[in-house]
mmCIF file of C-alpha atoms in Angstrom:
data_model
loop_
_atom_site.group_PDB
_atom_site.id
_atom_site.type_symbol
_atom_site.label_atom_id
_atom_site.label_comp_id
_atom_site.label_asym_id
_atom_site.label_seq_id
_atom_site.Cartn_x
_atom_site.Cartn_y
_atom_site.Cartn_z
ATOM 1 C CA UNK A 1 5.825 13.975 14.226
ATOM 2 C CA UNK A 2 5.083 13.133 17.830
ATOM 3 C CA UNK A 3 5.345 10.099 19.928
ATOM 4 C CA UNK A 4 1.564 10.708 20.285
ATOM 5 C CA UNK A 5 1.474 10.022 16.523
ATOM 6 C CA UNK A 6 3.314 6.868 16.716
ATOM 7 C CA UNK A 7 0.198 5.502 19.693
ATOM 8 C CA UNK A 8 -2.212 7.152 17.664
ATOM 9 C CA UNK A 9 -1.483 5.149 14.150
ATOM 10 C CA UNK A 10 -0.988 1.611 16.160
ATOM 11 C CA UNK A 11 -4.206 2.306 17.600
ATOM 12 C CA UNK A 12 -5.769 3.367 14.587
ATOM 13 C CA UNK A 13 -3.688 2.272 11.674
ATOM 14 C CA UNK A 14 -4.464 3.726 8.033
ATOM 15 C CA UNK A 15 -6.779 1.642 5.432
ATOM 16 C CA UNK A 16 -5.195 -1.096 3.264
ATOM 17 C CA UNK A 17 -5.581 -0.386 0.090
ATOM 18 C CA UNK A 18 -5.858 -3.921 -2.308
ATOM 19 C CA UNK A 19 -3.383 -4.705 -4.635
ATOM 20 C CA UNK A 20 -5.345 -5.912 -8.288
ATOM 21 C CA UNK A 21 -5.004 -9.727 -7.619
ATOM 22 C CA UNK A 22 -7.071 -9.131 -4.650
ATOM 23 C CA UNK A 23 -9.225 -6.542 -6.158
ATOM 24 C CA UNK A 24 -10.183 -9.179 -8.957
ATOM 25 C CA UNK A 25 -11.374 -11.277 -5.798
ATOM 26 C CA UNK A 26 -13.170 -8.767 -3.978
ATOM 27 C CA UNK A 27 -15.301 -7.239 -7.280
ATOM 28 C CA UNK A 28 -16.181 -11.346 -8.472
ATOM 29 C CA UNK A 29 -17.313 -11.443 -4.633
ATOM 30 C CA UNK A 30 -19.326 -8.868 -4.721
ATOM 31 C CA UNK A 31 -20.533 -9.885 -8.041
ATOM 32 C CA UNK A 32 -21.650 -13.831 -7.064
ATOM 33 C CA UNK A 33 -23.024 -12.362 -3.940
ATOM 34 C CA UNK A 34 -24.877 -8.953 -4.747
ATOM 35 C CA UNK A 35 -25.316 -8.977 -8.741
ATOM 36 C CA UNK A 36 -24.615 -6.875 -10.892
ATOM 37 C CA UNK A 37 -23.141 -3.602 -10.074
ATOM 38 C CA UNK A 38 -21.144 -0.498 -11.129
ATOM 39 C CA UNK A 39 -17.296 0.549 -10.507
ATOM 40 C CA UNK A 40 -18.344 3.231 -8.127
ATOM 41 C CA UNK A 41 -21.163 1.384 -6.085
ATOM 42 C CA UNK A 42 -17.865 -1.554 -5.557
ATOM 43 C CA UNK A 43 -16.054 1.177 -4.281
ATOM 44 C CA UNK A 44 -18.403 2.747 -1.934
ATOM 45 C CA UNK A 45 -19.189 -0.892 -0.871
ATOM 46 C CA UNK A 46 -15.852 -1.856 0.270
ATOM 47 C CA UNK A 47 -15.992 1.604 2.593
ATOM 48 C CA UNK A 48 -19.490 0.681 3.952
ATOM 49 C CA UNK A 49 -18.675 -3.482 4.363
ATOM 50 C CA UNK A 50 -15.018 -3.410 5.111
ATOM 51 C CA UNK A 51 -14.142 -0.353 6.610
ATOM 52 C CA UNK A 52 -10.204 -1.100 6.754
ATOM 53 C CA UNK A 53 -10.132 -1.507 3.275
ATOM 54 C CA UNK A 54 -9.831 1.023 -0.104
ATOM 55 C CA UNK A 55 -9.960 0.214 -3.332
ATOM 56 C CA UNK A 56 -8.452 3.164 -5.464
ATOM 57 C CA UNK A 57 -10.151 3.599 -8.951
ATOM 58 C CA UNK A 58 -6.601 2.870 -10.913
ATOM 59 C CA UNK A 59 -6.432 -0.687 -9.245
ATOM 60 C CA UNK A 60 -10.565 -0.883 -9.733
ATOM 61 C CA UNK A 61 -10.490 -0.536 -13.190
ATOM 62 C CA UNK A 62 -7.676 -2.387 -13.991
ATOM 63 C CA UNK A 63 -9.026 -5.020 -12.353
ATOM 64 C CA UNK A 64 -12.659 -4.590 -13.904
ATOM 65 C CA UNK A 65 -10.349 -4.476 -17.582
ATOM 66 C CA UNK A 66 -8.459 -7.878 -16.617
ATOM 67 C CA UNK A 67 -11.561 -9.762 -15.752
ATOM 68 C CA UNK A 68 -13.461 -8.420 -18.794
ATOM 69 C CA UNK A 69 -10.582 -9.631 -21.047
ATOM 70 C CA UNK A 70 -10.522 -12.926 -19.373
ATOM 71 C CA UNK A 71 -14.572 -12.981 -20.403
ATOM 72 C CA UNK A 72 -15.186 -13.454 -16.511
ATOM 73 C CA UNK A 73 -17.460 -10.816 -16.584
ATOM 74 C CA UNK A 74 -19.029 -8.770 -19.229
ATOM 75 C CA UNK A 75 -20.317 -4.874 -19.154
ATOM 76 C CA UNK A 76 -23.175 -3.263 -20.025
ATOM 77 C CA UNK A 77 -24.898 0.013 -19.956
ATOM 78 C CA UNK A 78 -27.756 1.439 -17.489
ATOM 79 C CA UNK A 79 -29.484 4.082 -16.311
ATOM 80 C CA UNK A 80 -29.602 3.949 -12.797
ATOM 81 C CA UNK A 81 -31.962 5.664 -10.597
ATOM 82 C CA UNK A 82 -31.158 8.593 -8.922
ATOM 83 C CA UNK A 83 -27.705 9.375 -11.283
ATOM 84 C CA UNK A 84 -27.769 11.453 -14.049
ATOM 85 C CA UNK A 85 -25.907 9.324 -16.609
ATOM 86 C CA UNK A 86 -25.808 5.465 -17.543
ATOM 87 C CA UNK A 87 -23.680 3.950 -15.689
ATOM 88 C CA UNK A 88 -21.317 1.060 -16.849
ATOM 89 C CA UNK A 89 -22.587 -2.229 -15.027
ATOM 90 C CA UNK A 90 -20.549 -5.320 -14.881
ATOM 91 C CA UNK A 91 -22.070 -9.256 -14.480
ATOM 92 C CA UNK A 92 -20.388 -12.736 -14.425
ATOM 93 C CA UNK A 93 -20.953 -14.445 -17.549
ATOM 94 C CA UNK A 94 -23.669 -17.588 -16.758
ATOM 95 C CA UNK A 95 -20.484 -19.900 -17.945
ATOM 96 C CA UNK A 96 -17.702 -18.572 -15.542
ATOM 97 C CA UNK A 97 -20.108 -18.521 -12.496
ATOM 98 C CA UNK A 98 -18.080 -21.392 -10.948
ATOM 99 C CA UNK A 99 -14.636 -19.917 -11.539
ATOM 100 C CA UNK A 100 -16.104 -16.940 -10.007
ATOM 101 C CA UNK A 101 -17.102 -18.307 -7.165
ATOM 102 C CA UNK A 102 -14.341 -20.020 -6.665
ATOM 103 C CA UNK A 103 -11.915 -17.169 -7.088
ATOM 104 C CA UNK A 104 -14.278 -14.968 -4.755
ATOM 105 C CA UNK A 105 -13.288 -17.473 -1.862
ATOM 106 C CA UNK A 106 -9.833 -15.905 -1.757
ATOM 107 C CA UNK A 107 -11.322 -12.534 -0.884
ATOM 108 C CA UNK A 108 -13.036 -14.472 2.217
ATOM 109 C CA UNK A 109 -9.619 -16.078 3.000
ATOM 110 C CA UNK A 110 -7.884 -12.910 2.489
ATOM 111 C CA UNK A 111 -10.036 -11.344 5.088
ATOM 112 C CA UNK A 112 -9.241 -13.909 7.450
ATOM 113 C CA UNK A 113 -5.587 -13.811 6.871
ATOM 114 C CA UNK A 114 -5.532 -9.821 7.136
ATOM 115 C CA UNK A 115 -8.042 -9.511 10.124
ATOM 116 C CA UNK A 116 -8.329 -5.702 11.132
ATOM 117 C CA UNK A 117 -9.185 -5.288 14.433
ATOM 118 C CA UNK A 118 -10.266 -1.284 15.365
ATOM 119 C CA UNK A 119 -9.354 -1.916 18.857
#
């Protein structure tokens, strides 16, 4: 290690990766907001929309499992265009829409409580 190193990573510190209890927040947001949607398009979204952030697949799924067994959401399968196999897709159920909602507020708090600046 240099001292360079130490400027270099307070200039450009390393993703966050979420923890599950924000996770669960982040995929209902997603969720109420987009629709329906696959484990690795939320991944892939969370590096396009919030480029600070990672979501490793381990904390994904676990997440995905908790809310499923909750019967927040529900999964199904589909082909999706332009990938070779069905993918599993995940949607709120119609009678947890509010709880979703209201639990995908904490991921809009938690980005305002964990700004990340680039500069």
């Amino acid at each position: 290690m240099k001292l360079e190193d130490i400027y270099t990573f307070f200039r450009q510190p390393p993703p966050i990766y979420l923890s599950k209890e924000v996770a669960v927040c982040y995929v209902l947001y997603t969720l109420v907001e987009k629709g329906d949607s696959y484990g690795t398009a939320l991944i892939q979204a969370i590096e396009n929309e919030y480029p600070f952030y990672r979501l490793s697949d381990t904390v994904l799924y676990s997440a995905l499992k908790f809310l499923e067994d909750e019967g927040i959401i529900d999964g199904y399968w589909k082909k999706v265009e332009g990938r070779g196999r069905p993918r599993r897709m995940y949607h709120i159920v119609s009678e947890k829409v509010p709880q979703a909602r209201e639990l995908s507020e904490l991921w809009l708090r938690y980005l305002q409580e964990h700004p990340r600046n680039p500069d």
